[in-house]
Amino acid sequence: MALREHQRAGSRVGDRASRILGGPGGGRSLAIATLSTAVVLTALGLVVVTSPGWPEVRESFFYGPEFRESFPDILEQFGTNVQLFLLAEAFILVWALVLAVLRSLPGPVFFPLRLLSAAYTDVFRGIPTILLVFLLGFGVPGLQLSGVPSSQFFWATVSLVLVYSAYVSEVYRSGIESVHPSQEAAARSLGLTQLQALRHVVLPQAIRRVVPPLLNDFIGLQKDTALVALLGVVEAFRQSQIEVAGSFNYTPYVATAVIFLALTIPMTRLTDWLIARNRRRELARA
Amino acid sequence: MSFVELEGVHKSFGRNEVLRGIDLTVEEHEVVCLIGASGSGKSTLLRCVNLLEPVDAGRIVVGGTELTAPGVDVNRVRREIGIVFQSYNLFPHMSVLRNVTLGPRKALGLSRAEAEQRADELLARFGLSDKRDAYPDSLSGGQQQRVAIVRALALRPKLMLLDEITSALDPELVAEVLNVVRELAAGGMTMLIATHEMGFARDSANRVCFLDAGRILEQGPPERIFSSPTEPRTQQFLARIVEAGRL
């Protein structure tokens, strides 16, 4: 009896829809969720504010006047992060698709292309992003080659594109492989060439399916734009370091975190919503 | 020379020999039904005729062109041979109209207007005009399969291959699809049909071939195959079909 009550209030068996609130059960579920959240948050809050070091931590990390003073400057430099993110994302979307398509070409003729594409993803997924940023950002301009850009913003963008396109091409590839081979057979049976079948039948379905995981990778990219600070490019994180050095107060770091969250949280929610919607559609289809 | 000629066609998947020497001819305007148990090689045979599966040995000639010769333009060959699959295989991200016009536009190079006119004529002929802008998900199995037939016809093929096209349908939807095939037969379309619908084979085929373990064991006019099969395997197969109440 108790078990049945529990199931009625909780979620349906097999319901793995990606969401936080809502679901079957109605008002009772919501009440339980609200109560347990309030209890947990209160307990956590008490642990923090009753800790011995809390007064000092509050002064150095959550100091109101410092927050108000540094926030506008950091926000202004955050424009560099957004610019970097948008630029890198555009190149990643295209370059990763090229890599994924090369990897998916069948037949022995294309073996070298498949091999190169696989090697690329292995290498750039294997190198820590921070190392690549250092290697390219300091190494390439150090060569002093004429005609090669020496801007560190440029090489930071290149590093992020190289690393993230390796991840994103794997996401694309999983999408391409999830399209049933009978779809390609149907397209080929209409006399379409392999490339036409890919372009009109396989890729449109593949890309639609991988939008949520793609967004997921872009949330990671948004955060990693902070790595360019290491090259001396002034962006939000670098600016917060400057502010901290000027006041010996860590509040600017918290301000930077708030700014990043303001961008990534909506994107995270959107991703979850898209995943839930895709799942609903799959269920409706089956 | 017959319109379709197969000589000694062999096909294996790994160590599994699915076709073990198929000899078969189909005359122009003839309707030939392939019957036999699941796994006897009916579907593989059709896929080989459309070059969706490369053959291991043997010759396939359609309309005077040897498809199995080296250097054949497979895309050109496929434009002249329509195939309809058991699982419809419509493109789920395209409307009915785009499903039907994709082949004519991309493979034949027709303009959008020409392709749409051709599609509209066919959709009207098979009672699907009101589904023109619908997506495959919203159609019944029977409607989807009729759209798949229209999609293949839009290329104006000289030969149609039908691969158990009613096997995935609810029983009450089988008739609407078979009526389309009967209409095609009446219009003189040359067809090679793999089917489990024995009643349909009996009343619509010019010839029935019984496949067993990758060979054509017996063939002839449907009256003879269904009433007095000579091979023990054919007799056994048909006895089981009758037992199941499907003939």
XYZ file of C-alpha atoms in Angstrom, chain B:
247
model
C 15.148 -11.340 -75.558
C 13.073 -10.882 -72.425
C 12.763 -7.529 -70.668
C 14.398 -8.859 -67.504
C 16.900 -11.715 -67.601
C 18.706 -13.206 -64.659
C 21.338 -15.882 -65.180
C 23.017 -17.817 -62.398
C 22.713 -15.026 -59.823
C 24.571 -15.794 -56.599
C 24.633 -13.682 -53.455
C 26.091 -14.385 -50.023
C 26.111 -12.379 -46.838
C 29.274 -13.536 -45.124
C 29.029 -17.326 -45.056
C 25.297 -17.317 -45.548
C 24.529 -18.066 -49.203
C 21.164 -16.418 -49.806
C 20.881 -16.788 -53.593
C 22.296 -20.001 -55.029
C 21.969 -19.593 -58.777
C 18.793 -17.793 -59.822
C 17.658 -18.020 -63.453
C 14.602 -15.951 -64.197
C 13.080 -14.019 -67.071
C 10.279 -11.441 -67.025
C 8.602 -10.337 -70.248
C 7.451 -6.783 -70.852
C 4.028 -6.120 -69.207
C 4.324 -9.349 -67.261
C 3.551 -9.599 -63.536
C 5.692 -12.210 -61.802
C 5.138 -13.082 -58.151
C 7.856 -14.592 -55.989
C 6.527 -16.752 -53.175
C 8.315 -18.780 -50.542
C 9.114 -18.891 -46.865
C 10.848 -16.009 -45.082
C 14.571 -16.294 -45.711
C 14.156 -18.039 -49.045
C 15.808 -15.089 -50.816
C 12.851 -13.148 -52.290
C 13.831 -9.746 -50.903
C 17.519 -10.199 -51.642
C 16.655 -11.099 -55.238
C 14.698 -7.850 -55.664
C 17.447 -5.782 -54.043
C 19.977 -7.347 -56.416
C 17.881 -6.428 -59.459
C 17.974 -2.803 -58.264
C 21.713 -3.052 -57.487
C 21.038 -2.134 -53.858
C 23.015 -5.319 -53.235
C 25.939 -6.159 -55.530
C 25.753 -9.740 -56.816
C 28.634 -12.181 -56.273
C 28.187 -13.991 -59.585
C 25.789 -14.129 -62.501
C 24.246 -11.693 -64.965
C 21.279 -9.341 -64.663
C 19.949 -7.688 -67.824
C 17.078 -5.182 -67.757
C 15.756 -3.623 -70.940
C 18.828 -4.688 -72.873
C 21.307 -3.150 -70.394
C 23.496 -5.527 -68.449
C 23.430 -4.134 -64.903
C 26.135 -6.477 -63.705
C 28.642 -5.312 -66.328
C 31.533 -3.281 -64.956
C 31.278 0.498 -65.230
C 27.483 0.635 -65.390
C 26.004 3.929 -64.185
C 24.006 2.594 -61.245
C 22.140 5.867 -60.748
C 20.848 5.800 -64.321
C 19.829 2.150 -63.929
C 17.956 2.834 -60.701
C 16.014 5.711 -62.252
C 14.374 3.189 -64.568
C 13.587 0.616 -61.892
C 11.184 1.504 -59.091
C 11.258 -0.359 -55.805
C 8.769 -0.299 -52.939
C 9.798 -1.663 -49.554
C 7.927 -3.543 -46.839
C 8.586 -0.753 -44.337
C 7.573 2.094 -46.746
C 10.816 3.998 -46.038
C 9.223 7.365 -46.697
C 11.379 10.328 -45.694
C 9.857 11.454 -42.367
C 11.204 15.008 -42.575
C 9.514 15.740 -45.891
C 5.885 16.282 -46.856
C 4.216 13.793 -49.180
C 4.741 16.166 -52.092
C 8.473 16.522 -51.392
C 8.833 12.769 -50.947
C 7.346 12.284 -54.402
C 9.200 15.117 -56.144
C 12.669 14.448 -54.683
C 13.596 11.756 -57.238
C 12.329 13.607 -60.330
C 14.001 16.843 -59.237
C 17.368 15.521 -58.106
C 17.819 12.409 -60.232
C 15.984 13.433 -63.406
C 16.729 17.151 -63.123
C 13.113 18.240 -63.579
C 12.148 21.750 -62.526
C 10.134 22.109 -59.353
C 6.982 22.994 -61.309
C 7.331 20.018 -63.655
C 8.020 17.632 -60.784
C 5.074 18.945 -58.781
C 2.728 18.651 -61.731
C 3.823 15.069 -62.240
C 3.382 14.358 -58.514
C -0.054 15.968 -58.380
C -1.264 13.861 -61.303
C -0.093 10.659 -59.637
C -1.448 11.611 -56.211
C -4.828 12.386 -57.776
C -4.827 9.079 -59.666
C -4.321 7.139 -56.423
C -6.709 9.197 -54.284
C -4.009 10.951 -52.263
C -4.479 14.567 -53.366
C -5.685 15.663 -49.928
C -2.507 14.243 -48.345
C -0.218 16.317 -50.580
C 1.095 18.510 -47.763
C 0.843 15.953 -44.937
C 3.876 14.374 -43.295
C 4.320 10.580 -43.347
C 3.795 10.307 -39.551
C 0.240 11.512 -39.861
C -0.753 8.921 -42.485
C -2.071 5.385 -42.017
C 0.164 2.499 -43.049
C -1.907 1.950 -46.180
C -1.661 5.599 -47.172
C 2.082 5.614 -46.531
C 2.568 2.584 -48.717
C 0.486 4.140 -51.497
C 2.640 7.261 -51.268
C 5.732 5.044 -51.501
C 4.326 3.496 -54.675
C 3.594 6.961 -56.100
C 7.124 8.073 -55.170
C 8.585 5.189 -57.180
C 6.204 5.799 -60.105
C 7.148 9.481 -60.303
C 10.376 8.481 -62.046
C 8.284 6.689 -64.720
C 10.132 3.395 -64.255
C 9.956 0.610 -66.807
C 10.035 -2.036 -64.103
C 8.597 -2.064 -60.592
C 9.933 -4.245 -57.802
C 7.575 -4.712 -54.861
C 9.113 -6.209 -51.747
C 6.363 -7.654 -49.493
C 4.663 -4.312 -49.565
C 1.630 -5.410 -47.526
C 3.442 -7.406 -44.833
C 3.666 -4.538 -42.362
C 0.055 -3.426 -42.820
C -2.985 -3.999 -40.641
C -5.226 -6.529 -42.394
C -7.949 -3.994 -43.208
C -5.439 -1.785 -45.044
C -4.051 -4.497 -47.317
C -6.813 -4.203 -49.926
C -6.291 -0.500 -50.695
C -2.616 -1.162 -51.465
C -3.249 -4.298 -53.506
C -5.861 -2.424 -55.551
C -3.173 0.066 -56.523
C -0.951 -2.794 -57.662
C -3.824 -4.344 -59.632
C -4.360 -1.011 -61.346
C -0.679 -0.863 -62.273
C -0.852 -4.383 -63.661
C -3.914 -3.489 -65.711
C -1.991 -0.497 -67.063
C 0.703 -2.822 -68.366
C 3.446 -2.194 -65.805
C 6.127 -4.863 -65.713
C 6.410 -6.029 -62.112
C 8.412 -8.430 -60.029
C 6.618 -8.906 -56.719
C 7.731 -10.696 -53.566
C 4.577 -11.459 -51.608
C 2.902 -13.508 -48.915
C -0.552 -12.615 -50.278
C -1.366 -15.862 -52.055
C -4.856 -14.771 -53.063
C -3.376 -11.712 -54.766
C -0.701 -13.813 -56.493
C -3.355 -16.228 -57.723
C -5.631 -13.592 -59.229
C -3.098 -11.003 -60.451
C 0.156 -12.720 -61.432
C 0.915 -14.003 -64.901
C 3.454 -16.307 -63.400
C 4.356 -17.482 -59.897
C 7.846 -18.583 -58.845
C 8.384 -20.617 -55.718
C 11.729 -19.863 -54.053
C 13.306 -22.289 -51.658
C 16.739 -21.876 -50.051
C 17.981 -19.424 -52.674
C 16.767 -21.292 -55.756
C 13.651 -21.084 -57.915
C 12.293 -24.541 -57.330
C 9.195 -24.312 -59.442
C 7.446 -21.758 -61.623
C 4.377 -21.550 -63.807
C 0.953 -19.971 -64.208
C -0.720 -19.391 -60.829
C -3.561 -21.841 -61.552
C -1.070 -24.656 -61.903
C 1.262 -23.717 -59.052
C -1.581 -23.296 -56.576
C -3.683 -26.280 -57.646
C -1.139 -28.909 -58.687
C 2.407 -28.086 -57.613
C 4.841 -30.821 -58.624
C 7.658 -30.257 -56.133
C 7.191 -31.729 -52.652
C 8.627 -28.524 -51.056
C 6.066 -26.383 -52.888
C 3.269 -28.723 -51.831
C 4.471 -28.516 -48.235
C 4.683 -24.718 -48.303
C 1.221 -24.307 -49.834
C -0.269 -26.851 -47.432
C 0.952 -24.725 -44.526
C -0.449 -21.588 -46.103
C -3.845 -23.298 -46.496
C -3.632 -24.537 -42.913
C -3.064 -20.958 -41.754
C -6.205 -19.978 -43.660
C -4.376 -17.644 -45.996
C -5.349 -19.257 -49.289
